[in-house]
XYZ file of C-alpha atoms in Angstrom:
756
model
C 32.003 37.281 74.752
C 29.760 40.212 73.740
C 26.736 39.621 71.532
C 27.026 41.464 68.265
C 23.887 40.135 66.636
C 22.120 43.459 66.720
C 25.197 45.396 65.587
C 25.562 43.855 62.129
C 25.620 46.307 59.226
C 22.661 46.431 56.888
C 22.913 44.115 53.890
C 22.691 47.011 51.495
C 25.787 48.721 52.888
C 28.788 48.802 50.564
C 32.007 47.507 52.039
C 34.115 49.060 49.310
C 33.197 52.034 47.232
C 35.127 50.563 44.344
C 32.494 47.821 43.882
C 30.312 50.243 41.974
C 32.818 50.244 39.150
C 33.011 46.439 38.878
C 30.605 45.350 36.174
C 30.482 41.671 35.271
C 30.439 40.941 31.579
C 30.606 37.715 29.627
C 33.976 36.868 28.161
C 34.846 34.745 25.169
C 35.360 31.829 27.516
C 31.770 32.228 28.748
C 30.511 31.886 25.209
C 32.851 28.965 24.632
C 31.359 27.259 27.679
C 27.832 27.852 26.382
C 28.739 26.284 23.047
C 30.701 23.426 24.639
C 27.848 22.575 27.006
C 25.370 22.131 24.155
C 27.765 20.788 21.563
C 26.060 17.431 21.066
C 22.668 19.061 20.609
C 23.675 21.960 18.408
C 26.172 20.026 16.274
C 23.768 17.321 14.998
C 21.110 19.939 14.275
C 23.639 22.123 12.480
C 24.880 19.171 10.448
C 21.310 18.168 9.670
C 20.435 21.683 8.504
C 23.627 22.104 6.471
C 23.496 18.667 4.878
C 19.755 18.968 4.284
C 20.206 22.305 2.553
C 23.122 20.971 0.517
C 21.147 17.871 -0.470
C 18.086 19.932 -1.397
C 20.081 22.412 -3.479
C 22.144 19.688 -5.134
C 18.923 17.992 -6.229
C 17.797 21.050 -8.157
C 17.462 20.745 -11.891
C 20.695 21.741 -13.684
C 20.438 25.140 -15.332
C 22.749 26.445 -18.050
C 23.458 29.968 -19.170
C 24.934 31.363 -22.361
C 25.727 34.969 -23.222
C 25.650 36.705 -26.591
C 27.126 40.181 -27.025
C 26.117 43.021 -29.351
C 27.893 46.253 -30.125
C 25.961 49.470 -30.637
C 27.642 51.541 -33.330
C 27.162 55.183 -34.234
C 26.323 55.295 -37.953
C 26.891 58.188 -40.232
C 24.117 60.708 -40.647
C 22.009 60.042 -43.694
C 20.508 63.195 -45.186
C 17.538 62.618 -47.488
C 14.956 64.856 -48.975
C 13.656 67.129 -46.244
C 14.456 64.653 -43.500
C 17.363 63.606 -41.281
C 17.595 60.033 -40.066
C 19.801 59.642 -36.968
C 19.768 56.242 -35.299
C 22.874 56.783 -33.204
C 22.912 56.129 -29.477
C 23.687 59.558 -28.133
C 22.736 59.159 -24.452
C 22.111 56.656 -21.688
C 18.407 57.044 -22.313
C 18.826 55.656 -25.823
C 20.831 52.720 -24.519
C 18.290 52.024 -21.766
C 15.558 52.116 -24.388
C 17.315 49.342 -26.270
C 17.642 47.349 -23.059
C 13.925 47.672 -22.338
C 13.041 46.632 -25.882
C 15.175 43.499 -25.596
C 13.450 42.556 -22.347
C 9.943 43.357 -23.608
C 7.165 40.843 -24.127
C 6.938 41.832 -27.781
C 10.476 40.724 -28.533
C 9.906 37.586 -26.465
C 6.917 36.724 -28.649
C 9.012 37.309 -31.764
C 11.652 34.928 -30.440
C 8.987 32.296 -29.753
C 7.515 32.737 -33.234
C 10.930 32.398 -34.844
C 11.596 28.973 -33.331
C 11.717 26.229 -35.948
C 10.664 22.613 -35.334
C 14.279 21.553 -34.863
C 14.785 24.402 -32.386
C 11.686 23.358 -30.471
C 12.970 19.787 -30.275
C 16.227 21.036 -28.759
C 14.383 23.150 -26.198
C 11.970 20.314 -25.340
C 14.708 17.763 -24.633
C 14.950 18.457 -20.875
C 11.162 18.153 -20.469
C 10.643 14.829 -22.229
C 11.259 12.560 -19.243
C 9.028 14.685 -17.000
C 6.291 14.680 -19.625
C 6.464 10.894 -19.985
C 6.420 10.389 -16.223
C 3.522 12.769 -15.570
C 1.640 12.218 -18.800
C 1.445 15.962 -19.423
C 2.129 17.532 -22.830
C 5.431 19.184 -23.643
C 5.523 22.988 -23.308
C 4.962 25.088 -26.386
C 7.325 27.633 -27.948
C 6.226 30.490 -25.682
C 6.974 28.409 -22.610
C 10.359 27.272 -23.872
C 11.968 30.700 -24.235
C 12.832 30.835 -20.529
C 14.398 33.743 -18.696
C 16.992 36.208 -19.890
C 19.147 38.894 -18.330
C 19.993 41.988 -20.391
C 22.849 44.214 -19.235
C 24.946 46.982 -20.690
C 28.674 46.783 -20.090
C 29.808 49.785 -18.068
C 31.395 52.651 -20.001
C 30.817 51.022 -23.363
C 28.230 50.519 -26.053
C 28.117 46.762 -25.511
C 24.965 44.856 -24.614
C 25.106 41.325 -23.237
C 22.099 38.995 -23.388
C 22.290 36.002 -21.044
C 19.737 33.226 -21.537
C 18.935 30.551 -18.944
C 17.753 27.095 -19.938
C 17.829 23.511 -18.753
C 19.712 22.529 -21.910
C 23.107 24.075 -22.787
C 22.283 24.113 -26.487
C 18.912 25.643 -25.694
C 20.484 28.472 -23.683
C 22.859 29.325 -26.538
C 20.006 29.066 -29.045
C 17.753 31.485 -27.133
C 20.553 34.022 -26.557
C 21.481 34.056 -30.241
C 17.843 34.176 -31.273
C 17.279 37.228 -29.095
C 20.166 38.946 -30.879
C 18.730 37.991 -34.266
C 15.236 39.192 -33.411
C 16.502 42.435 -31.900
C 18.485 43.181 -35.038
C 15.392 42.329 -37.094
C 13.371 44.683 -34.935
C 15.895 47.470 -35.517
C 15.839 46.838 -39.254
C 12.051 47.131 -39.258
C 12.256 50.272 -37.165
C 14.812 51.915 -39.459
C 12.869 51.123 -42.612
C 9.694 52.292 -40.964
C 7.362 50.413 -43.344
C 6.524 46.856 -44.321
C 7.606 46.563 -47.910
C 5.579 44.806 -50.581
C 8.124 42.070 -50.979
C 8.110 41.265 -47.293
C 4.331 41.350 -47.233
C 4.133 39.075 -50.259
C 6.673 36.682 -48.797
C 4.862 36.574 -45.468
C 1.549 35.942 -47.192
C 3.081 33.280 -49.395
C 4.790 31.696 -46.425
C 1.496 31.465 -44.543
C -0.267 29.992 -47.568
C 2.480 27.486 -48.292
C 2.646 26.519 -44.650
C -1.064 25.753 -44.706
C -0.683 23.780 -47.922
C 2.255 21.833 -46.530
C 0.334 21.080 -43.350
C -2.722 20.000 -45.338
C -0.680 17.705 -47.589
C 1.065 16.219 -44.589
C -2.272 15.708 -42.864
C -3.754 13.934 -45.891
C -0.773 11.600 -45.962
C -1.137 10.899 -42.232
C -4.875 10.256 -42.571
C -4.245 7.837 -45.436
C -1.583 6.000 -43.445
C -3.860 5.836 -40.400
C -6.762 4.579 -42.483
C -4.670 1.898 -44.167
C -2.863 1.046 -40.911
C 0.577 1.949 -42.283
C 3.701 3.012 -40.446
C 5.102 3.987 -43.826
C 4.740 2.181 -47.096
C 8.347 1.089 -47.291
C 8.454 0.029 -43.664
C 5.143 -1.825 -43.871
C 6.236 -3.567 -47.092
C 9.531 -4.626 -45.524
C 7.777 -5.869 -42.414
C 5.295 -7.974 -44.420
C 8.054 -9.300 -46.693
C 10.189 -10.366 -43.736
C 7.180 -11.925 -42.044
C 6.285 -13.831 -45.243
C 9.814 -15.184 -45.512
C 9.945 -16.309 -41.874
C 6.478 -17.940 -42.044
C 7.407 -19.805 -45.227
C 10.568 -21.151 -43.602
C 8.615 -22.226 -40.529
C 5.961 -23.867 -42.744
C 8.562 -25.934 -44.595
C 10.138 -27.009 -41.317
C 6.747 -28.003 -39.877
C 5.917 -29.942 -43.040
C 9.158 -31.931 -42.826
C 8.570 -32.669 -39.150
C 5.037 -33.865 -39.922
C 6.283 -36.158 -42.696
C 8.921 -37.661 -40.423
C 6.382 -38.355 -37.684
C 3.909 -39.854 -40.210
C 6.644 -42.183 -41.435
C 7.261 -43.426 -37.891
C 3.555 -43.863 -37.313
C 3.227 -45.853 -40.546
C 6.031 -48.161 -39.389
C 4.226 -48.765 -36.137
C 0.975 -49.542 -37.951
C 2.793 -51.900 -40.308
C 4.416 -53.782 -37.390
C 1.086 -54.046 -35.621
C -0.611 -55.267 -38.820
C 2.079 -57.935 -39.358
C 2.087 -58.818 -35.627
C 5.748 -57.997 -35.399
C 7.445 -57.136 -32.144
C 7.190 -53.351 -31.736
C 10.298 -53.409 -29.561
C 12.328 -53.686 -32.718
C 11.365 -50.091 -33.602
C 13.848 -47.604 -32.217
C 11.168 -45.067 -31.283
C 9.436 -47.745 -29.160
C 12.526 -49.356 -27.663
C 13.911 -46.016 -26.442
C 10.672 -44.494 -25.177
C 10.243 -43.738 -21.466
C 10.528 -46.822 -19.206
C 10.641 -49.354 -22.054
C 14.451 -49.858 -21.882
C 14.341 -50.367 -18.130
C 11.401 -52.790 -18.317
C 13.119 -54.798 -21.091
C 16.224 -55.114 -18.969
C 14.123 -56.094 -15.944
C 12.241 -58.736 -17.986
C 15.495 -60.175 -19.301
C 16.837 -60.408 -15.762
C 13.703 -62.214 -14.587
C 13.943 -64.670 -17.469
C 17.571 -65.458 -16.635
C 16.639 -65.980 -13.019
C 13.773 -68.296 -14.060
C 16.138 -70.342 -16.189
C 18.555 -70.773 -13.310
C 15.811 -71.666 -10.803
C 14.152 -74.155 -13.188
C 17.272 -76.310 -13.022
C 16.916 -76.614 -9.242
C 13.198 -76.459 -8.491
C 9.949 -77.801 -9.857
C 7.282 -75.570 -11.358
C 5.221 -75.420 -8.139
C 8.087 -74.352 -5.953
C 7.400 -70.996 -4.211
C 10.378 -69.343 -5.785
C 9.323 -70.529 -9.236
C 5.835 -69.197 -8.626
C 7.272 -65.885 -7.438
C 9.508 -65.449 -10.480
C 6.603 -66.353 -12.788
C 4.501 -63.628 -11.184
C 7.332 -61.091 -11.586
C 7.688 -61.988 -15.264
C 3.957 -61.605 -15.824
C 3.810 -58.214 -14.104
C 6.859 -56.940 -15.978
C 5.379 -57.999 -19.323
C 2.159 -56.200 -18.478
C 4.094 -53.045 -17.587
C 6.113 -53.336 -20.796
C 2.953 -53.684 -22.863
C 1.490 -50.603 -21.166
C 4.671 -48.619 -21.841
C 4.573 -49.650 -25.517
C 0.949 -48.565 -25.760
C 1.846 -45.244 -24.149
C 4.663 -44.746 -26.666
C 2.266 -45.374 -29.560
C -0.274 -42.932 -28.092
C 2.395 -40.281 -27.601
C 3.546 -40.745 -31.220
C 0.003 -40.261 -32.479
C -0.457 -37.127 -30.304
C 2.791 -35.695 -31.674
C 1.560 -36.369 -35.191
C -1.669 -34.477 -34.520
C 0.258 -31.491 -33.155
C 2.534 -31.443 -36.193
C -0.474 -31.486 -38.526
C -2.146 -28.660 -36.567
C 1.013 -26.526 -36.618
C 1.423 -27.057 -40.357
C -2.155 -25.986 -40.966
C -1.758 -22.869 -38.776
C 1.408 -21.804 -40.583
C -0.244 -22.345 -43.937
C -3.099 -20.031 -42.940
C -0.660 -17.379 -41.709
C 1.369 -17.612 -44.904
C -1.741 -17.076 -46.987
C -2.723 -13.999 -44.926
C 0.725 -12.406 -45.259
C 0.739 -13.107 -48.965
C -2.557 -11.265 -49.333
C -1.228 -8.339 -47.228
C 1.832 -8.090 -49.447
C -0.350 -7.903 -52.531
C -2.519 -5.231 -50.870
C 0.482 -3.037 -50.059
C 1.694 -3.311 -53.627
C -1.665 -1.999 -54.800
C -1.514 0.915 -52.272
C 1.933 2.090 -53.337
C 0.669 4.177 -56.253
C -1.674 6.369 -54.190
C 0.756 6.536 -51.255
C 3.639 7.734 -53.447
C 1.406 10.411 -54.909
C 0.426 11.768 -51.492
C 4.018 11.573 -50.251
C 5.373 13.495 -53.234
C 2.691 16.162 -52.834
C 3.613 16.663 -49.156
C 7.346 16.797 -49.963
C 6.821 19.409 -52.677
C 4.661 21.531 -50.357
C 7.259 21.418 -47.573
C 10.049 22.224 -50.027
C 8.164 25.261 -51.322
C 7.481 26.416 -47.771
C 11.155 26.020 -46.781
C 12.290 27.951 -49.854
C 9.917 30.840 -49.201
C 11.015 30.962 -45.539
C 14.648 31.038 -46.573
C 13.946 33.795 -49.039
C 12.001 35.753 -46.424
C 14.898 35.432 -43.994
C 17.339 36.659 -46.616
C 15.169 39.657 -47.409
C 14.735 40.575 -43.758
C 18.464 40.258 -43.114
C 19.626 42.252 -46.109
C 16.963 44.964 -45.980
C 18.485 48.316 -45.016
C 21.579 46.524 -43.669
C 23.698 49.583 -44.299
C 21.584 51.605 -41.845
C 21.718 49.079 -38.966
C 23.317 50.624 -35.799
C 23.884 47.195 -34.154
C 26.143 44.319 -35.035
C 26.830 40.993 -33.440
C 30.030 40.851 -31.436
C 30.129 37.384 -29.834
C 27.652 34.601 -30.425
C 26.516 32.503 -27.500
C 28.118 29.078 -27.156
C 26.767 26.075 -25.219
C 28.012 26.050 -21.653
C 30.280 23.224 -20.594
C 28.788 22.952 -17.096
C 25.608 24.149 -15.361
C 25.725 27.332 -13.343
C 23.123 25.898 -10.993
C 23.458 23.969 -8.766
C 26.783 25.624 -7.946
C 28.837 23.329 -5.655
C 30.960 26.189 -4.356
C 27.973 28.384 -3.548
C 26.116 25.450 -1.992
C 29.147 24.620 0.155
C 29.560 28.194 1.343
C 25.863 28.610 2.094
C 25.689 25.215 3.822
C 28.654 26.089 6.027
C 27.129 29.475 6.857
C 23.753 27.870 7.580
C 25.388 25.178 9.713
C 27.265 27.784 11.749
C 24.110 29.868 12.117
C 22.090 26.876 13.321
C 24.935 25.682 15.539
C 25.380 28.960 17.381
C 21.665 29.763 17.218
C 20.725 26.476 18.883
C 23.518 26.764 21.451
C 22.677 30.315 22.499
C 18.943 29.769 22.061
C 18.996 26.806 24.437
C 21.111 28.872 26.791
C 18.381 31.526 26.852
C 15.696 28.900 27.392
C 17.638 26.867 29.964
C 17.221 28.748 33.236
C 19.117 26.316 35.448
C 22.145 27.427 37.409
C 25.356 26.413 35.663
C 28.241 28.801 36.095
C 29.841 31.510 38.142
C 28.493 34.028 35.649
C 24.944 32.893 36.461
C 25.631 33.376 40.163
C 27.365 36.730 39.983
C 25.571 38.376 37.051
C 22.044 36.962 36.993
C 21.450 36.175 40.663
C 23.600 39.041 41.919
C 25.430 37.142 44.644
C 29.041 36.278 45.367
C 30.326 32.892 44.279
C 32.003 31.520 47.384
C 33.363 28.410 45.743
C 32.836 25.244 43.769
C 32.386 21.795 45.274
C 33.357 18.966 42.930
C 31.294 15.833 42.525
C 32.186 13.453 45.369
C 30.859 10.295 43.763
C 34.170 8.457 44.280
C 34.099 9.047 48.059
C 31.993 6.755 50.221
C 28.742 8.263 51.411
C 29.601 8.039 55.130
C 33.005 9.652 54.499
C 32.053 12.636 52.337
C 30.265 14.337 55.267
C 33.278 13.943 57.572
C 36.161 15.258 55.520
C 37.249 17.469 58.469
C 35.822 15.467 61.388
C 38.525 14.492 63.933
C 38.563 13.167 67.444
C 37.174 10.099 69.177
C 33.685 10.487 67.687
C 34.778 11.247 64.154
C 33.778 8.056 62.414
C 32.187 4.827 63.565
C 33.124 5.546 67.219
C 30.551 8.414 67.409
C 27.986 7.985 70.167
C 25.622 9.813 72.467
C 26.747 12.005 75.330
C 28.795 15.121 75.766
C 32.525 14.614 75.509
C 34.468 17.485 76.923
C 37.748 18.059 75.109
C 39.126 20.904 77.138
C 42.853 20.583 77.408
C 42.944 17.971 74.680
C 45.836 18.221 72.249
C 45.232 19.693 68.790
C 44.583 16.718 66.519
C 43.631 18.469 63.331
C 43.565 16.383 60.228
C 46.758 15.896 58.292
C 45.898 15.463 54.613
C 49.055 13.408 54.110
C 47.824 10.691 56.528
C 44.055 11.134 56.673
C 42.127 8.149 55.262
C 39.469 10.452 53.849
C 41.795 12.724 51.956
C 44.823 10.729 50.929
C 43.294 10.010 47.528
C 43.074 12.639 44.790
C 39.296 12.978 44.993
C 39.283 13.531 48.770
C 42.180 15.964 48.617
C 40.433 18.034 45.951
C 37.213 17.992 47.976
C 39.054 19.132 51.106
C 40.717 21.955 49.211
C 37.350 23.010 47.793
C 35.838 23.296 51.272
C 38.892 25.152 52.525
C 38.439 27.650 49.681
C 34.809 28.131 50.766
C 36.032 28.620 54.344
C 38.376 31.357 53.107
C 35.665 32.955 50.965
C 33.241 33.026 53.909
C 35.840 34.800 56.037
C 36.509 37.293 53.236
C 32.866 38.144 52.541
C 31.631 38.101 56.123
C 31.144 41.559 57.671
C 30.545 40.305 61.203
C 32.987 39.264 63.864
C 32.740 36.102 65.903
C 30.585 34.860 67.547
C 27.929 34.616 64.851
C 25.516 32.201 63.240
C 25.322 31.123 59.596
C 22.258 29.592 57.974
C 22.929 27.074 55.179
C 19.984 26.527 52.848
C 19.132 25.730 49.227
C 16.277 25.920 46.760
C 15.191 22.297 46.417
C 16.124 19.036 48.145
C 19.206 17.162 47.013
C 21.453 20.164 46.345
C 24.008 19.249 49.026
C 23.336 21.824 51.751
C 23.869 19.210 54.485
C 27.182 18.210 52.910
C 28.263 21.857 52.821
C 27.117 22.440 56.421
C 29.020 19.455 57.825
C 32.312 20.105 56.077
C 32.187 23.898 56.465
C 31.731 23.391 60.202
C 34.670 20.972 60.151
C 36.811 23.517 58.286
C 36.145 26.244 60.865
C 36.809 23.760 63.648
C 40.120 22.790 62.083
C 41.163 26.425 62.132
C 40.549 26.743 65.880
C 36.989 28.110 65.900
C 34.643 26.500 68.373
C 31.925 25.422 65.980
C 28.451 24.045 66.580
C 26.529 22.373 63.764
C 22.745 22.388 64.267
C 20.455 20.057 62.316
C 17.442 22.343 61.925
C 15.767 20.283 59.193
C 13.127 19.143 61.641
C 10.961 17.488 59.011
C 13.670 15.240 57.542
C 16.766 15.280 59.784
C 19.751 13.438 58.300
C 22.977 14.706 59.909
C 22.866 12.195 62.771
C 22.856 9.311 60.242
C 25.911 10.665 58.451
C 27.856 10.638 61.741
C 26.427 7.286 62.910
C 24.603 8.765 65.921
C 21.141 8.084 67.328
C 18.703 10.997 67.102
C 17.490 10.585 70.704
C 18.237 14.125 71.882
C 18.271 17.560 70.366
C 16.101 20.589 69.580
C 12.661 18.962 69.667
C 13.480 16.854 72.735
C 14.742 19.979 74.522
C 11.638 21.974 73.515
C 9.297 19.194 74.640
C 11.150 19.066 77.983
C 10.161 22.688 78.652
C 13.117 24.401 76.961
C 15.291 24.692 80.098
C 18.179 27.166 79.878
C 21.065 25.896 81.986
C 24.256 27.760 82.554
C 26.056 25.188 80.442
C 23.722 24.591 77.553
C 26.129 22.266 75.714
C 25.901 19.873 78.661
C 22.098 19.875 78.807
C 21.040 16.203 78.449
C 17.925 17.124 76.466
C 19.968 19.036 73.903
C 22.481 16.200 73.810
C 25.281 18.117 72.120
C 27.711 15.588 70.624
C 31.403 16.226 70.229
C 32.357 15.274 66.687
C 35.954 16.382 66.852
C 38.282 19.013 68.129
C 36.280 22.301 68.348
C 33.430 20.591 66.469
C 30.092 19.806 68.172
C 26.759 18.643 66.782
C 23.273 19.582 67.960
C 20.777 17.109 66.550
C 17.120 17.672 65.735
C 15.955 15.391 68.516
C 13.289 13.750 66.387
C 10.901 14.739 63.600
C 7.996 17.128 63.413
C 5.385 17.733 60.732
C 4.693 21.208 62.095
C 8.038 22.613 63.248
C 6.934 26.241 62.822
C 5.626 26.283 66.412
C 9.138 25.656 67.654
C 10.906 27.839 65.083
C 8.713 30.864 65.841
C 9.025 30.466 69.594
C 11.064 32.809 71.759
C 12.838 29.767 73.173
C 14.447 29.002 69.817
C 15.587 32.609 69.423
C 17.071 32.629 72.937
C 18.683 29.254 72.326
C 20.590 30.542 69.279
C 21.614 33.667 71.167
C 22.884 31.723 74.184
C 24.682 29.127 72.077
C 26.763 31.909 70.527
C 28.108 32.591 74.027
C 29.556 29.083 74.093
C 30.704 28.846 70.475
C 32.484 31.098 68.018
C 30.343 29.913 65.140
C 26.915 28.298 64.938
C 26.110 26.725 61.555
C 22.429 25.928 61.036
C 21.459 23.336 58.431
C 17.890 24.126 57.328
C 15.271 22.723 54.927
C 15.184 23.915 51.288
C 13.424 27.213 50.680
C 11.472 25.819 47.763
C 9.936 23.020 49.828
C 8.819 24.691 53.087
C 8.974 28.091 54.741
C 11.042 26.897 57.721
C 14.261 28.418 56.377
C 12.767 31.919 56.237
C 11.816 31.622 59.925
C 15.303 30.414 60.810
C 16.909 33.138 58.682
C 15.252 35.815 60.810
C 17.194 34.473 63.816
C 20.608 33.971 62.211
C 23.269 36.497 61.277
C 24.324 35.380 57.798
C 23.083 33.083 55.040
C 25.055 30.746 52.817
C 23.092 29.568 49.776
C 23.837 26.188 48.170
C 23.036 25.502 44.501
C 23.601 22.220 42.744
C 24.895 22.440 39.193
C 22.186 22.199 36.536
C 19.444 21.550 39.085
C 17.544 24.584 40.390
C 16.211 27.375 38.192
C 17.934 30.741 38.340
C 14.673 32.646 38.646
C 13.708 30.610 41.726
C 17.112 31.144 43.321
C 16.937 34.853 42.616
C 13.423 35.004 44.077
C 14.420 33.260 47.324
C 17.588 35.312 47.747
C 15.479 38.419 47.243
C 13.141 37.176 49.982
C 16.111 36.587 52.301
C 17.466 40.055 51.634
C 14.036 41.524 52.265
C 14.282 39.975 55.739
C 17.466 41.988 56.445
C 19.686 38.928 56.105
C 23.314 39.214 55.095
C 23.859 36.891 52.093
C 27.436 35.672 52.196
C 27.159 34.155 48.756
C 26.435 31.006 46.809
C 28.240 27.674 46.795
C 27.985 25.793 43.502
C 27.911 22.060 44.177
C 28.167 18.865 42.154
C 30.454 19.823 39.252
C 32.655 17.202 37.658
C 36.338 17.900 37.247
C 35.856 18.744 33.581
C 32.992 21.129 34.311
C 34.964 22.772 37.088
C 37.698 23.479 34.570
C 35.125 25.068 32.268
C 32.940 26.871 34.772
C 34.759 27.783 37.899
C 38.495 28.072 38.468
C 39.155 31.138 36.379
C 36.279 32.856 38.185
C 37.752 32.997 41.668
C 39.763 36.083 40.810
C 36.578 38.073 40.315
C 35.250 37.319 43.786
C 38.526 38.301 45.393
C 38.713 41.441 43.262
C 35.369 42.547 44.650
C 36.713 42.238 48.174
C 40.035 43.963 47.694
C 38.711 46.534 45.235
C 40.409 47.772 42.059
C 44.051 48.620 42.131
C 45.009 52.224 42.523
C 46.108 53.840 39.342
């Protein structure tokens, strides 16, 4: 068969001119895969961000808003002596001037100055708990005004003033106060002068305010000096205390008399040598009742024993001792009862004396407060009169300011601000919408961000778009198939399984015993059948993308160890053999050969053994004993490594190896070379220079795309024809996501676009 190694087309040649028009782009399913792959990373982060934002915003202090509305009216022209007064709003500039005045610092100061003590208390309500917790003072009037928003209603002469405050009543108060102060400002502007009455009232108000404050301060100083809460309250407190102490004193006195009576009885009994047991307080005290009962029992026992025994009998002596001990204990208990009675009497006397002292002190305090009432009432009346005068002058001043030039006022109140029923912030609806938007942003941001960071090979899009190679097929994860079976999915013949052994078995004339998936032990289960179909699809893809005729050689390599290149080599060789191609599988991983173990064969012959024997070229190389070609199945032979070598480059760069590959193609239609990973050693690049085509194996989510792209670029620089990439190790679920719908694209590249 002629050698066509040197007649292969250059890798850069285009097989179909229509390929230029085929541009790979991501589809919605690609983006769905990206999101689905990182769902359990992006989703918790998105939930954390959304819930964190919602929690943070929901913890904000409630804010209320109230809106008051004014109407700007066009008054009649007032013609006076040599002067025309026109306060009408005749243009947008006039209206904007009003808006700026309302939002000015001057009007804000007027609003703060107009706040009364009751108004300040309303505005300070939301700050009281914070002030108590932090120990800081409450804000003053200027800090309580808060923010406002002044707007003119479109195509009208209406002005709305919206006030924001932490208290609903405070928001309504500030909005209405702004309206009042703006109207006052306009009244002052129209009049143009401060009238004598207003000046007098202002002066009087200041003076009366000072007098009221001074009178109030004198009253407070007097109360502080005399340690009074208020005269009435202090008098009531002392009176109640005097009553309660007197009642307690009478009770203590009665208790003391009762205890003294008992003590006198005890002393009388002791003086008359009477039995103290007769007293109830003694007979019921502590252990006395029990000891009396015990003594009575001993006496009864003694009486019974005395009828039977003499006085010196041991039992009589024993009962006498018990009676003596019991009487001693009873006497001690009686003495303890008397001592306890005397101690109780002393306590009662001490309590009575203490209450008597306290009663005397409260009686003196009550008399002192009665003497203070005259001066206190005088100071209190003075302060009340001063405050009343100040309130009257303020009321009069307000009336004058309101009524002055009222007929010339171009503004009137339309709607007063009312307390809001609910806070405008935090807004649950707005928080929910923003949280959802933030969660979606974080979710997709994390998913696509990790996709940009993660450079590992994952999908057909990575292979075809980023690496720029054809996706030949997808190999599912074969974890359910035994390790010694997954490498022999297509191996048939006498040496297929455990019967494999050394030697060269010639199968010429043998019947075609290709594997029947219906009866094959390796493929009768679902996992094996799917694996077989996957390798058959790769076999078809290799035939489609290959530009060379048989005989030829294909190098199978990968980026890093463990990506399944040996698995692909073994089963791809078996697939070609099944379809009638005489196939030779060469284990060219001379540093770590493994194929012989997968087929249960000793590695006692092969490439290194043949090279060490002088590299003899016989007419029938497959029968050379140093090469030791093993027949694995019908049309399927194996050339082992023949040992290990730490420095295989001497052999790989030799002319003998090049000639060996060339001559083997005369005996076989296809030579598949299993080589070391490109990322580990440079052996594969040396082998690639001597093979016709390269098949690149990538394990899912293992090697980095940039490394794969770099090594494929190096292979192409060596004038190698890259058949494509096989993606290995995907689970059934991932295959559904990543692969099946992609096969159409690879075939479309081969057949070209349809004619219009």
